[in-house]
PDB file of C-alpha atoms and ligand atoms in Angstrom:
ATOM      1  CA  UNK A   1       0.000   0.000   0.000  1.00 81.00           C
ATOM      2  CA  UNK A   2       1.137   3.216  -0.429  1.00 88.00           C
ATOM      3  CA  UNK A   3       2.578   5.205   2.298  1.00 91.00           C
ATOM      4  CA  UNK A   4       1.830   9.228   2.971  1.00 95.00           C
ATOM      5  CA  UNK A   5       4.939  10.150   0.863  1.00 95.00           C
ATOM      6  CA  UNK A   6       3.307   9.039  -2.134  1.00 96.00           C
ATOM      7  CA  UNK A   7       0.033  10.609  -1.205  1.00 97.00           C
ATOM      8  CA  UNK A   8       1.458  14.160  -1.179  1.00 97.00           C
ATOM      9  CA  UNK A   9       3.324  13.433  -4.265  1.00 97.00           C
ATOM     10  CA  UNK A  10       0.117  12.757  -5.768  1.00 98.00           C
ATOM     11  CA  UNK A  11      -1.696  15.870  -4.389  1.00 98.00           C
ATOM     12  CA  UNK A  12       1.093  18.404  -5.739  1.00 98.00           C
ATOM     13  CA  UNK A  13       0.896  16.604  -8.498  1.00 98.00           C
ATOM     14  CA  UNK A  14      -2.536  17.004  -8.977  1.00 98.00           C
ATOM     15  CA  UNK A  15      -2.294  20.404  -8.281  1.00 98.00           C
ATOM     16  CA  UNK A  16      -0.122  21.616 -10.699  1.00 98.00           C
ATOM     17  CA  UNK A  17      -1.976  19.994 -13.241  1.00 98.00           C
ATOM     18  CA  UNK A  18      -5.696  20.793 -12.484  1.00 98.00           C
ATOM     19  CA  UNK A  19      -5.525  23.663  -9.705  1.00 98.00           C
ATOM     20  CA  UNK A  20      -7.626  26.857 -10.694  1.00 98.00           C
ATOM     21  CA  UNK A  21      -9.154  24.677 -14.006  1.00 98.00           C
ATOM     22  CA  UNK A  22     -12.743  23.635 -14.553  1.00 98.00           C
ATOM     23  CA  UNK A  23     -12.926  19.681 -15.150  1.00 98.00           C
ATOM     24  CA  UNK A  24     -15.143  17.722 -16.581  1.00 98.00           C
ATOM     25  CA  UNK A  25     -15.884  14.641 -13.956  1.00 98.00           C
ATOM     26  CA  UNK A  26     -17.472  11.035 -14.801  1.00 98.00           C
ATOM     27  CA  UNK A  27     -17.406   7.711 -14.337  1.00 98.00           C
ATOM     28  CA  UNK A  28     -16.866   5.463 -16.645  1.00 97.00           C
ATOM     29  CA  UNK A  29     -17.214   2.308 -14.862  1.00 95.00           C
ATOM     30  CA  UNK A  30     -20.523   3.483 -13.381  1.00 97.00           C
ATOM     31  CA  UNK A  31     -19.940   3.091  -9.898  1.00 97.00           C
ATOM     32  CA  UNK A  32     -18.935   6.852  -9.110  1.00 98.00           C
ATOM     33  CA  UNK A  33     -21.702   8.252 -11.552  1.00 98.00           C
ATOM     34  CA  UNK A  34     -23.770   9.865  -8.870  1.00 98.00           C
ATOM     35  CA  UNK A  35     -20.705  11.615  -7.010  1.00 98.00           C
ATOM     36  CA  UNK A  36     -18.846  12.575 -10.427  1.00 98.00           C
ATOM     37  CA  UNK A  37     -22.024  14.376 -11.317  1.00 98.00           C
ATOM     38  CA  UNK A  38     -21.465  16.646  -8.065  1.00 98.00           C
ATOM     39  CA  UNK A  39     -18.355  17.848  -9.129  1.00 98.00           C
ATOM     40  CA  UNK A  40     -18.301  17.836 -12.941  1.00 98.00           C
ATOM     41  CA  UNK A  41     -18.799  21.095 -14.333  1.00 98.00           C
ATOM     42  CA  UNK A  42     -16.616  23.042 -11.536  1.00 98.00           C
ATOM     43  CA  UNK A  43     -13.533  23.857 -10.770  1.00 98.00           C
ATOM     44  CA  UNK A  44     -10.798  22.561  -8.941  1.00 98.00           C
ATOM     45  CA  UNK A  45      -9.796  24.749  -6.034  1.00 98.00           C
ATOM     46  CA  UNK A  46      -6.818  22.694  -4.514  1.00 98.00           C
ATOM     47  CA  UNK A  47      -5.852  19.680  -3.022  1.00 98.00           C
ATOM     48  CA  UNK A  48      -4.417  18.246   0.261  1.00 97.00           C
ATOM     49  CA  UNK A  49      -2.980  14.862   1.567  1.00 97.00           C
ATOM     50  CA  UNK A  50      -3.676  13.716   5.002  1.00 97.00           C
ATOM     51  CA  UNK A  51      -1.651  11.023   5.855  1.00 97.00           C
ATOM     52  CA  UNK A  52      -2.850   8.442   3.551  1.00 97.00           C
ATOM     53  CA  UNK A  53      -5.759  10.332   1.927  1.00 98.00           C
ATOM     54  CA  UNK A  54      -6.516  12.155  -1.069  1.00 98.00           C
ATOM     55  CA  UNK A  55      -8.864  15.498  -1.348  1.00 98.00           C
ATOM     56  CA  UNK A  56      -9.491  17.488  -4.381  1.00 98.00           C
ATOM     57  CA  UNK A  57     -11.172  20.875  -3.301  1.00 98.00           C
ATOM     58  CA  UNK A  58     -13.952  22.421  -5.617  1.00 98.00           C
ATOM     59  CA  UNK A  59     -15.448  25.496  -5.880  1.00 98.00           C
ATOM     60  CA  UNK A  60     -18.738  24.817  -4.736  1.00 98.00           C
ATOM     61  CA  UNK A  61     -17.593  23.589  -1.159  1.00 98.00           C
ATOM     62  CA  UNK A  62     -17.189  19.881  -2.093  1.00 98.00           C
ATOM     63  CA  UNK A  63     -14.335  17.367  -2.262  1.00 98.00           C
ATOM     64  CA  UNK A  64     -13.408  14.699  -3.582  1.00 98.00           C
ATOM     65  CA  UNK A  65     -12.127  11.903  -1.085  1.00 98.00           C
ATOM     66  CA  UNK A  66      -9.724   9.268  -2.859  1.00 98.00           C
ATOM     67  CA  UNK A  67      -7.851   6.331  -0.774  1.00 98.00           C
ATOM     68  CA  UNK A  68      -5.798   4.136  -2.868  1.00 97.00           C
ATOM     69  CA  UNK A  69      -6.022   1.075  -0.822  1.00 95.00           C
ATOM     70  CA  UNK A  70      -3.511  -1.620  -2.368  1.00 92.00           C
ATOM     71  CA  UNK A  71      -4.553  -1.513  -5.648  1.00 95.00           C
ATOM     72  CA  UNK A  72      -5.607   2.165  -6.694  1.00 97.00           C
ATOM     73  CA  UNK A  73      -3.576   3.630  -9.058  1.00 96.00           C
ATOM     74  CA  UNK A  74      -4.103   7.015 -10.554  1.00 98.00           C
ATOM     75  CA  UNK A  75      -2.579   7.765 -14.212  1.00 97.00           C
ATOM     76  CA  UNK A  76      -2.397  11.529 -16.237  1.00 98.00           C
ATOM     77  CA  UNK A  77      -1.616  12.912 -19.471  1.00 98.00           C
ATOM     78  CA  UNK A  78      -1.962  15.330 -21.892  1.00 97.00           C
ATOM     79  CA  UNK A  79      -5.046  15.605 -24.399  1.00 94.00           C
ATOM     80  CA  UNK A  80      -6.469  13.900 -25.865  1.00 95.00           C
ATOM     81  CA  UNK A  81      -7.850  11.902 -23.108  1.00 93.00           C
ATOM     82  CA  UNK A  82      -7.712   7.498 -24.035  1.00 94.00           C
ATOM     83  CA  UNK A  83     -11.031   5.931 -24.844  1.00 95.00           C
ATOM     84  CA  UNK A  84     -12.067   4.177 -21.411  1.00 93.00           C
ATOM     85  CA  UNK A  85     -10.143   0.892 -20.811  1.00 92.00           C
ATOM     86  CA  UNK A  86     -11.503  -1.618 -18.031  1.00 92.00           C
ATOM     87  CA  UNK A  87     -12.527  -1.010 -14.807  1.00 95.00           C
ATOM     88  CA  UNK A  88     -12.425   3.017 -14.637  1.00 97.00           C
ATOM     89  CA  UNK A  89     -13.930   4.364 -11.677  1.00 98.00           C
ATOM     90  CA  UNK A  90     -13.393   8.219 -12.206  1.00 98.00           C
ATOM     91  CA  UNK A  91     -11.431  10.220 -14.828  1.00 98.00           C
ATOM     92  CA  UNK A  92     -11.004  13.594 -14.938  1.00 98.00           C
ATOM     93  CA  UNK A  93     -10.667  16.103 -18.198  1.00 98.00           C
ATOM     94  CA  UNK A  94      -9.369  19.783 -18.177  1.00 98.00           C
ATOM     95  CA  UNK A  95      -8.093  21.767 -21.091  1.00 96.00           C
ATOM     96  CA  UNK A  96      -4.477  20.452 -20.512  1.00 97.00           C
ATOM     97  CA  UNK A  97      -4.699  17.316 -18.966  1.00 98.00           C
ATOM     98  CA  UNK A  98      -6.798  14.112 -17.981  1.00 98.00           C
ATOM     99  CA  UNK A  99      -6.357  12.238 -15.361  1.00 98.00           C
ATOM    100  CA  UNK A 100      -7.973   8.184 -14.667  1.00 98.00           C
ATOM    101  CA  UNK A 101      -8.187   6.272 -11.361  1.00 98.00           C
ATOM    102  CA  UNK A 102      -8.799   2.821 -11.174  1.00 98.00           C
ATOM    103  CA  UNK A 103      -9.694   0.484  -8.113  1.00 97.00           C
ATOM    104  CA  UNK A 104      -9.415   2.730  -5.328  1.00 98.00           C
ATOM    105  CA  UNK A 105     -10.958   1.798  -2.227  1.00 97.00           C
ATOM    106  CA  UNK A 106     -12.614   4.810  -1.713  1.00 98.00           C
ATOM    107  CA  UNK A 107     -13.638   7.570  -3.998  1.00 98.00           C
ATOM    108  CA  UNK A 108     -16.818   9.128  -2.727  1.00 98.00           C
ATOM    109  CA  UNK A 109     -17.745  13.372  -2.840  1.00 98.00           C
ATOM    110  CA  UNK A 110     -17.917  15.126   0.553  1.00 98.00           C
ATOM    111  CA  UNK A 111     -19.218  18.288   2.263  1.00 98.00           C
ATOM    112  CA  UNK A 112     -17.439  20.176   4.499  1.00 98.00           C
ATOM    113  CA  UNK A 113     -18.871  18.639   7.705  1.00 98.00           C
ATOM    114  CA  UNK A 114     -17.851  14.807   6.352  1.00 98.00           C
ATOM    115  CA  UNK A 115     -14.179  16.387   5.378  1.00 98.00           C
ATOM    116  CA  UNK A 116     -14.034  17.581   9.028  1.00 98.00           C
ATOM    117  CA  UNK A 117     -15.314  14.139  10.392  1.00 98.00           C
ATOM    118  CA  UNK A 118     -12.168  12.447   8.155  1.00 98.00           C
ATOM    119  CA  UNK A 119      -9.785  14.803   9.850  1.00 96.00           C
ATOM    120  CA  UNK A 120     -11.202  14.266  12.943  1.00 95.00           C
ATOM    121  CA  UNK A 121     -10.462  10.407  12.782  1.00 96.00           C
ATOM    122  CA  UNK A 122      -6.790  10.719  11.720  1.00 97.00           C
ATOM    123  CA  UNK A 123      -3.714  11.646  13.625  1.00 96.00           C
ATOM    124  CA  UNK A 124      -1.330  13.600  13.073  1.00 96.00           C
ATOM    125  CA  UNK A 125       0.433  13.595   9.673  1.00 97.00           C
ATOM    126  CA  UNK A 126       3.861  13.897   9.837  1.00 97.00           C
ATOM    127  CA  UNK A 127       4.400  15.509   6.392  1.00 97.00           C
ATOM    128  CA  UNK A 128       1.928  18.666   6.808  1.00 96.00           C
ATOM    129  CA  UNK A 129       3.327  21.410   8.429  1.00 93.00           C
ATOM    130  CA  UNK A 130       0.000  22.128  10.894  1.00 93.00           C
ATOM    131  CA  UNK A 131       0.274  18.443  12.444  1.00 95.00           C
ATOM    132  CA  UNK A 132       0.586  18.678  16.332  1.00 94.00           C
ATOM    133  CA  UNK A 133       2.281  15.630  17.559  1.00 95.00           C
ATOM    134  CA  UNK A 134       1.310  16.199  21.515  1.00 95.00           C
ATOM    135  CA  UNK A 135      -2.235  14.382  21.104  1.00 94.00           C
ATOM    136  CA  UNK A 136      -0.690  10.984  19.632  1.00 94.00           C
ATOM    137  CA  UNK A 137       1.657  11.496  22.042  1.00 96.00           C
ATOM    138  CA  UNK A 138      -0.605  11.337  24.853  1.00 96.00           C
ATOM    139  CA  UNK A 139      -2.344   8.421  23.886  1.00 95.00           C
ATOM    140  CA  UNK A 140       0.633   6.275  23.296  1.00 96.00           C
ATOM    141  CA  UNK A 141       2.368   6.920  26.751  1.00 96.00           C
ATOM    142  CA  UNK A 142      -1.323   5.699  27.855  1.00 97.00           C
ATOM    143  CA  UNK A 143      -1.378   2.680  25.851  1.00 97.00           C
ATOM    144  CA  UNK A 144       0.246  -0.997  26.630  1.00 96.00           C
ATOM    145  CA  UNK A 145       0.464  -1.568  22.679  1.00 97.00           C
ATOM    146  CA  UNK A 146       3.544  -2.009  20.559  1.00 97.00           C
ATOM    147  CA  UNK A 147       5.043   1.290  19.636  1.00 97.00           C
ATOM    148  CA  UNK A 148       5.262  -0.877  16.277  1.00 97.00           C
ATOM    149  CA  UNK A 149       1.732  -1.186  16.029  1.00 97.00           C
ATOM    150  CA  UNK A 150       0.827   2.588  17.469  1.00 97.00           C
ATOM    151  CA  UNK A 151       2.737   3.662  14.655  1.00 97.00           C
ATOM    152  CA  UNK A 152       0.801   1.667  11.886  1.00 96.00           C
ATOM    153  CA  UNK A 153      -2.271   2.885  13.470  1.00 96.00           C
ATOM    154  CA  UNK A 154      -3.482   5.807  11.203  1.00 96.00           C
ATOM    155  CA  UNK A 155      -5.585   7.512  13.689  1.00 96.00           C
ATOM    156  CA  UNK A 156      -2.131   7.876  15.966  1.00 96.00           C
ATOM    157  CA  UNK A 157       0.155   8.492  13.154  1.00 96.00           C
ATOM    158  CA  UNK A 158      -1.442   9.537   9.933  1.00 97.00           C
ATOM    159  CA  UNK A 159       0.714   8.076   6.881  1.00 96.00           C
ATOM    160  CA  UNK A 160       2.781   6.093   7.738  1.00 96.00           C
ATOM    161  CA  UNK A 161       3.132   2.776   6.609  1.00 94.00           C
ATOM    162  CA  UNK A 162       4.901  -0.506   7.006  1.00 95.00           C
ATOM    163  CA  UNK A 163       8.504   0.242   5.993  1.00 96.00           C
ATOM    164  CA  UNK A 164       8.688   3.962   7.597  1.00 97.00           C
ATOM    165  CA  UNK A 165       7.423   2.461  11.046  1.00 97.00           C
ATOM    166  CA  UNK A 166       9.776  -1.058  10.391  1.00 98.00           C
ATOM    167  CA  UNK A 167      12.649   1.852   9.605  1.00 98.00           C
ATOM    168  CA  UNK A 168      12.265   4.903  12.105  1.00 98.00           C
ATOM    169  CA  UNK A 169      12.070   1.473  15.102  1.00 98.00           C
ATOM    170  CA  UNK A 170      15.712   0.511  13.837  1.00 98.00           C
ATOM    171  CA  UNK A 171      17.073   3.911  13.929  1.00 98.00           C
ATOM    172  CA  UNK A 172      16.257   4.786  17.005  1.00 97.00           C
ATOM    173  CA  UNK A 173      17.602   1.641  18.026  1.00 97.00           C
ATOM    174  CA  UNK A 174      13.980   0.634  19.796  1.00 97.00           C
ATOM    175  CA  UNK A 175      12.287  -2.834  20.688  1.00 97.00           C
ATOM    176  CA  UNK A 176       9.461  -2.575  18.242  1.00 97.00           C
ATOM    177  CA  UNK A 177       7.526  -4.538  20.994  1.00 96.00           C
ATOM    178  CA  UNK A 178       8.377  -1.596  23.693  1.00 96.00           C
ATOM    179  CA  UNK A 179       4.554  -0.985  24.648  1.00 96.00           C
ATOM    180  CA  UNK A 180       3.662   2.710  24.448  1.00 97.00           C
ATOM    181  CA  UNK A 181       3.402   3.615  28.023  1.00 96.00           C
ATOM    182  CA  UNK A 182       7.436   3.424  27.654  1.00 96.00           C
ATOM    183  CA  UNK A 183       7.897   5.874  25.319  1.00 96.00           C
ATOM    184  CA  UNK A 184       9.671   8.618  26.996  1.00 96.00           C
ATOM    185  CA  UNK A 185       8.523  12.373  25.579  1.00 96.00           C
ATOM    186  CA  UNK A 186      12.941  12.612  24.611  1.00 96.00           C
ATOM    187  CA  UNK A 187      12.262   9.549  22.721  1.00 96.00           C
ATOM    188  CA  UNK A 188       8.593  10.547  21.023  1.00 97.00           C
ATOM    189  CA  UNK A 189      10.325  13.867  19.788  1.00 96.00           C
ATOM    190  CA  UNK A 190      13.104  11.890  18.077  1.00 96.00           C
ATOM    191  CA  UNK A 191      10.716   9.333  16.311  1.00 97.00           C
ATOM    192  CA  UNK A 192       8.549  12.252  15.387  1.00 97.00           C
ATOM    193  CA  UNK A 193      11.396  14.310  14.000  1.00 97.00           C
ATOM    194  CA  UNK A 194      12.689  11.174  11.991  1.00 98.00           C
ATOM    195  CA  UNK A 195       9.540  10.453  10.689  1.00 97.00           C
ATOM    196  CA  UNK A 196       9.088  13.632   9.535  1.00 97.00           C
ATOM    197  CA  UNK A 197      12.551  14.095   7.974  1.00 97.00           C
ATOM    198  CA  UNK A 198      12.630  10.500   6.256  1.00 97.00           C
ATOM    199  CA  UNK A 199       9.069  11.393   4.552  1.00 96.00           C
ATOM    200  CA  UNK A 200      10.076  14.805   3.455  1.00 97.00           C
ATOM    201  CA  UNK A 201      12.958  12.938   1.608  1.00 96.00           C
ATOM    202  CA  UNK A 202      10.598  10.607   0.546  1.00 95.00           C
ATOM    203  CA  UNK A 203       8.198  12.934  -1.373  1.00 95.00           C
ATOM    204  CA  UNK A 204      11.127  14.992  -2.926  1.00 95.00           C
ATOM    205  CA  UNK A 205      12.661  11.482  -4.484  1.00 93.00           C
ATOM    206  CA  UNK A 206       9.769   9.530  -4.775  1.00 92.00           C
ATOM    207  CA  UNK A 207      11.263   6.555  -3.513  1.00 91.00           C
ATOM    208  CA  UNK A 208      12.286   5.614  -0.196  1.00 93.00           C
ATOM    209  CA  UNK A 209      15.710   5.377   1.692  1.00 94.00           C
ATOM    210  CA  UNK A 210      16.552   5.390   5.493  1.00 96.00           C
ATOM    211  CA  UNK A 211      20.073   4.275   5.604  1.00 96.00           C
ATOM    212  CA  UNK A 212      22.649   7.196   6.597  1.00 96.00           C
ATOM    213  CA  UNK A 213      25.635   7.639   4.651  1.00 95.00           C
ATOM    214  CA  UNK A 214      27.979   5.541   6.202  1.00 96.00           C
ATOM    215  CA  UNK A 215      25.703   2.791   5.294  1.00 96.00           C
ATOM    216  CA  UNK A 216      25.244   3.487   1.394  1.00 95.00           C
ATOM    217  CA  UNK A 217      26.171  -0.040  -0.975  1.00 95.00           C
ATOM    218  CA  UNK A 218      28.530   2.548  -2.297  1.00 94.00           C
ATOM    219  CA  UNK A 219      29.980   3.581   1.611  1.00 95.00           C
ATOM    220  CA  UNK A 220      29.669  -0.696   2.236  1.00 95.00           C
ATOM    221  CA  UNK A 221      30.756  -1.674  -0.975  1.00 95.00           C
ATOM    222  CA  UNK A 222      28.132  -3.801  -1.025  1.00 94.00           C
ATOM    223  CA  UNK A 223      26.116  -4.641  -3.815  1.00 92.00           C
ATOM    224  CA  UNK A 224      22.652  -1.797  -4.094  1.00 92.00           C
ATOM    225  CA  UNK A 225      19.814  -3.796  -2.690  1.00 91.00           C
ATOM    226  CA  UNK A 226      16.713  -5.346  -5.277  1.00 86.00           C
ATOM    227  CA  UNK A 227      13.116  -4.876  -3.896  1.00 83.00           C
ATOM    228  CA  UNK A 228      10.204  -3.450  -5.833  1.00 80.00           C
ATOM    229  CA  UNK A 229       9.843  -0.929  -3.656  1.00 76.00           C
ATOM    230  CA  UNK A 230      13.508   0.181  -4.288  1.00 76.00           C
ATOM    231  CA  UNK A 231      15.771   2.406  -1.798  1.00 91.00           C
ATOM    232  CA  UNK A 232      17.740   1.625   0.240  1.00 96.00           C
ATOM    233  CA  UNK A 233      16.486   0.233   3.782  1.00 97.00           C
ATOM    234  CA  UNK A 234      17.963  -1.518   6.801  1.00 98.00           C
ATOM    235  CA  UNK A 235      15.221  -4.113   7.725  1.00 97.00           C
ATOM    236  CA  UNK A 236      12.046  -3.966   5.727  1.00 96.00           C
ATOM    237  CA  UNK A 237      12.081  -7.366   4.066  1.00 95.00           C
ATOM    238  CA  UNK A 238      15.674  -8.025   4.543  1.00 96.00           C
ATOM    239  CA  UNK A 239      14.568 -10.976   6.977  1.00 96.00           C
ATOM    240  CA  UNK A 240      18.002 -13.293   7.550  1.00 97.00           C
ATOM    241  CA  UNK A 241      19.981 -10.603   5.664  1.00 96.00           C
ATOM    242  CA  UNK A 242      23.082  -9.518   7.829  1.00 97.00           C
ATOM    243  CA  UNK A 243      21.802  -6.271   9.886  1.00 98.00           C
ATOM    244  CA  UNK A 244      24.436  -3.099   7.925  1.00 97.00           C
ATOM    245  CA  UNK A 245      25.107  -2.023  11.482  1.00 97.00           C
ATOM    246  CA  UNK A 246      25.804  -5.346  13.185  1.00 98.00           C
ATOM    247  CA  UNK A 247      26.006  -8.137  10.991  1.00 97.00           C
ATOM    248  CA  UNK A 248      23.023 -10.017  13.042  1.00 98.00           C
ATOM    249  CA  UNK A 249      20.553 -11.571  10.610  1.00 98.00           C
ATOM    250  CA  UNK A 250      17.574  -9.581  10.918  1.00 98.00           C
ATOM    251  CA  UNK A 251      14.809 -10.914  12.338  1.00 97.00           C
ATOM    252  CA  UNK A 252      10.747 -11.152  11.481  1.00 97.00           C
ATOM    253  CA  UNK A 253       7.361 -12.050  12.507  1.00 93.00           C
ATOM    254  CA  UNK A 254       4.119 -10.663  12.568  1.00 93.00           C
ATOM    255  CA  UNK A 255       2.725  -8.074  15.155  1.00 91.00           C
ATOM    256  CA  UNK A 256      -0.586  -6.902  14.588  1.00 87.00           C
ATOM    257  CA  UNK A 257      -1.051  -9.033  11.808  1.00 90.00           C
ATOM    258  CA  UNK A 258       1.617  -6.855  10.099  1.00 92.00           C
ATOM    259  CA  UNK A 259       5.144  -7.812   8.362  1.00 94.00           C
ATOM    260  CA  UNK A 260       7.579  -6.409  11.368  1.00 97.00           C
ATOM    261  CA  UNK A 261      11.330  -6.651  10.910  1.00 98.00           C
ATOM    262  CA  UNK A 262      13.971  -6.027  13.065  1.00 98.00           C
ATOM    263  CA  UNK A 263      17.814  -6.687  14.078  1.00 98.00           C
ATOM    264  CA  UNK A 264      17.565  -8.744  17.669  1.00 97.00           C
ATOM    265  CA  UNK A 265      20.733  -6.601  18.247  1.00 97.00           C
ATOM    266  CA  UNK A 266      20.600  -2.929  17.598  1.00 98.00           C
ATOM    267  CA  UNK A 267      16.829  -3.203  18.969  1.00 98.00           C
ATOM    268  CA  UNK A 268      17.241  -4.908  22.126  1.00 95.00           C
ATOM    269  CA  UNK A 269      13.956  -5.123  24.588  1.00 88.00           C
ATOM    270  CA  UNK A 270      14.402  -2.857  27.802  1.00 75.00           C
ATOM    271  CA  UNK A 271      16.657  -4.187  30.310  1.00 63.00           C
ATOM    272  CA  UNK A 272      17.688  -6.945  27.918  1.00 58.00           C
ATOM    273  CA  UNK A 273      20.913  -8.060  26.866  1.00 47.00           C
ATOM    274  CA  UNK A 274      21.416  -8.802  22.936  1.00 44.00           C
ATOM    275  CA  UNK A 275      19.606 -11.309  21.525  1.00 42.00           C
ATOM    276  CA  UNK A 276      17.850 -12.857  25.047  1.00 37.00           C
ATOM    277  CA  UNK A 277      14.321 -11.384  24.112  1.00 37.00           C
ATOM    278  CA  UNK A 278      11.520 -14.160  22.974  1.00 36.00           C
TER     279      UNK A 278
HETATM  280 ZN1   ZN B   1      22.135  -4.688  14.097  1.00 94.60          ZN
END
């Protein structure tokens, strides 16, 4: 699924190509008719990303909500627009550019009180500049969960996904299992600040990388790691690869029924010693 980096990609993008235009909205597929018919006809205001969702602003007070899910995948280009192919849920057409989304798992129109009721349900989002991180703070040092799975949960931490939370855990060297009601406020403002700088340099490359420099393949002289998801990482699905720090193989399981990955070493539980934990 695509993490909140890739969200706000898509929003500036989206922006650039459609902010200030009047678009024509439908729905090929059928199953958005009724909310492209809201919005076709009117022009795009602006857009926004919060954490992992998607609004397009319009000028007569009404948005357009789009989460990709797994498989949503948006595509643009210049005019003219392609004669609908498969399952097309919404396209949109301005003078310079269309753009086609197919199977999101949500596209829907909202008013303003259902876009406040969407904010209201997500935490803070570490790539917007008006998130407040003191309210997820206070509910994790008052819950006994995984700071693992506190991060995954979007309503703590809005965007991010599986390899920023398996990532920002190994550099700050913490037990992924460390239940929140550990998490010292020194320790919250360093996760927070990571998160936030890791993301930023995820939306300016469009890829993903966490390792610091004296851990590049070219630094290692090691060979540049092959994933689909590209950059370069130091646990996400690197399970039984040596650890770049320490040379442990890194270990994995499932915590909240998500992939977690982490070296036994560098991320010892609390009181601890290396590699005695579980
Ligand atoms: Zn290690």
């Amino acid at each position: 699924m695509p993490e909140g980096h890739t969200i706000h990609r898509l929003a500036a993008r989206h922006r650039e190509l459609f902010a200030g235009r009047r678009v024509t909205v439908d729905s090929p597929q059928g199953r958005f008719a009724a909310g492209a018919a809201l919005v076709c006809g009117r022009t795009l205001t602006d857009t926004e990303a919060y954490g992992k969702h998607l609004l397009h602003h319009f000028d007569n007070g009404l948005s357009l909500h789009v989460h990709l899910g797994l498989y949503g995948r948006f595509t643009d280009g210049e005019p003219p627009p392609p004669a609908p192919v498969g399952e097309l849920r919404m396209r949109m057409v301005a003078d310079t550019h269309w753009l086609e989304l197919r199977g999101p798992t949500a596209c829907e129109v909202l008013d303003p009180g259902a876009v406040a009721a969407l904010r209201g349900r997500l935490g803070a989002d570490p790539l917007r500049d008006d998130a407040d991180p003191a309210p997820a703070y206070r509910r994790i040092t008052a819950s006994t969960r995984p700071v693992f799975a506190l991060l995954l949960d979007q309503s703590m931490v809005a965007g991010c996904g599986l390899i920023y939370a398996n990532e920002v855990l190994f550099r700050a060297g913490l037990d992924p299992y460390t239940p929140g009601r550990l998490i010292g406020p020194a320790c919250w403002d360093e996760l927070w600040a990571d998160l936030r700088a890791l993301m930023k340099e995820g939306v300016a490359r469009g890829r993903i990388d966490t390792v610091h420099t004296t851990h590049t393949p070219e630094a290692m002289r090691r060979a540049p790691r092959v994933d689909r998801h590209g950059g370069e990482v130091y646990v996400y699905r690197r399970p039984g690869q040596p650890c770049h720090v320490c040379g442990t193989p890194i270990a994995r399981g499932p915590l909240a029924g998500r992939n977690l990955y982490w070296c036994p070493s560098c991320q010892p539980a609390p009181g601890a010693g290396p590699a005695s934990r579980r």
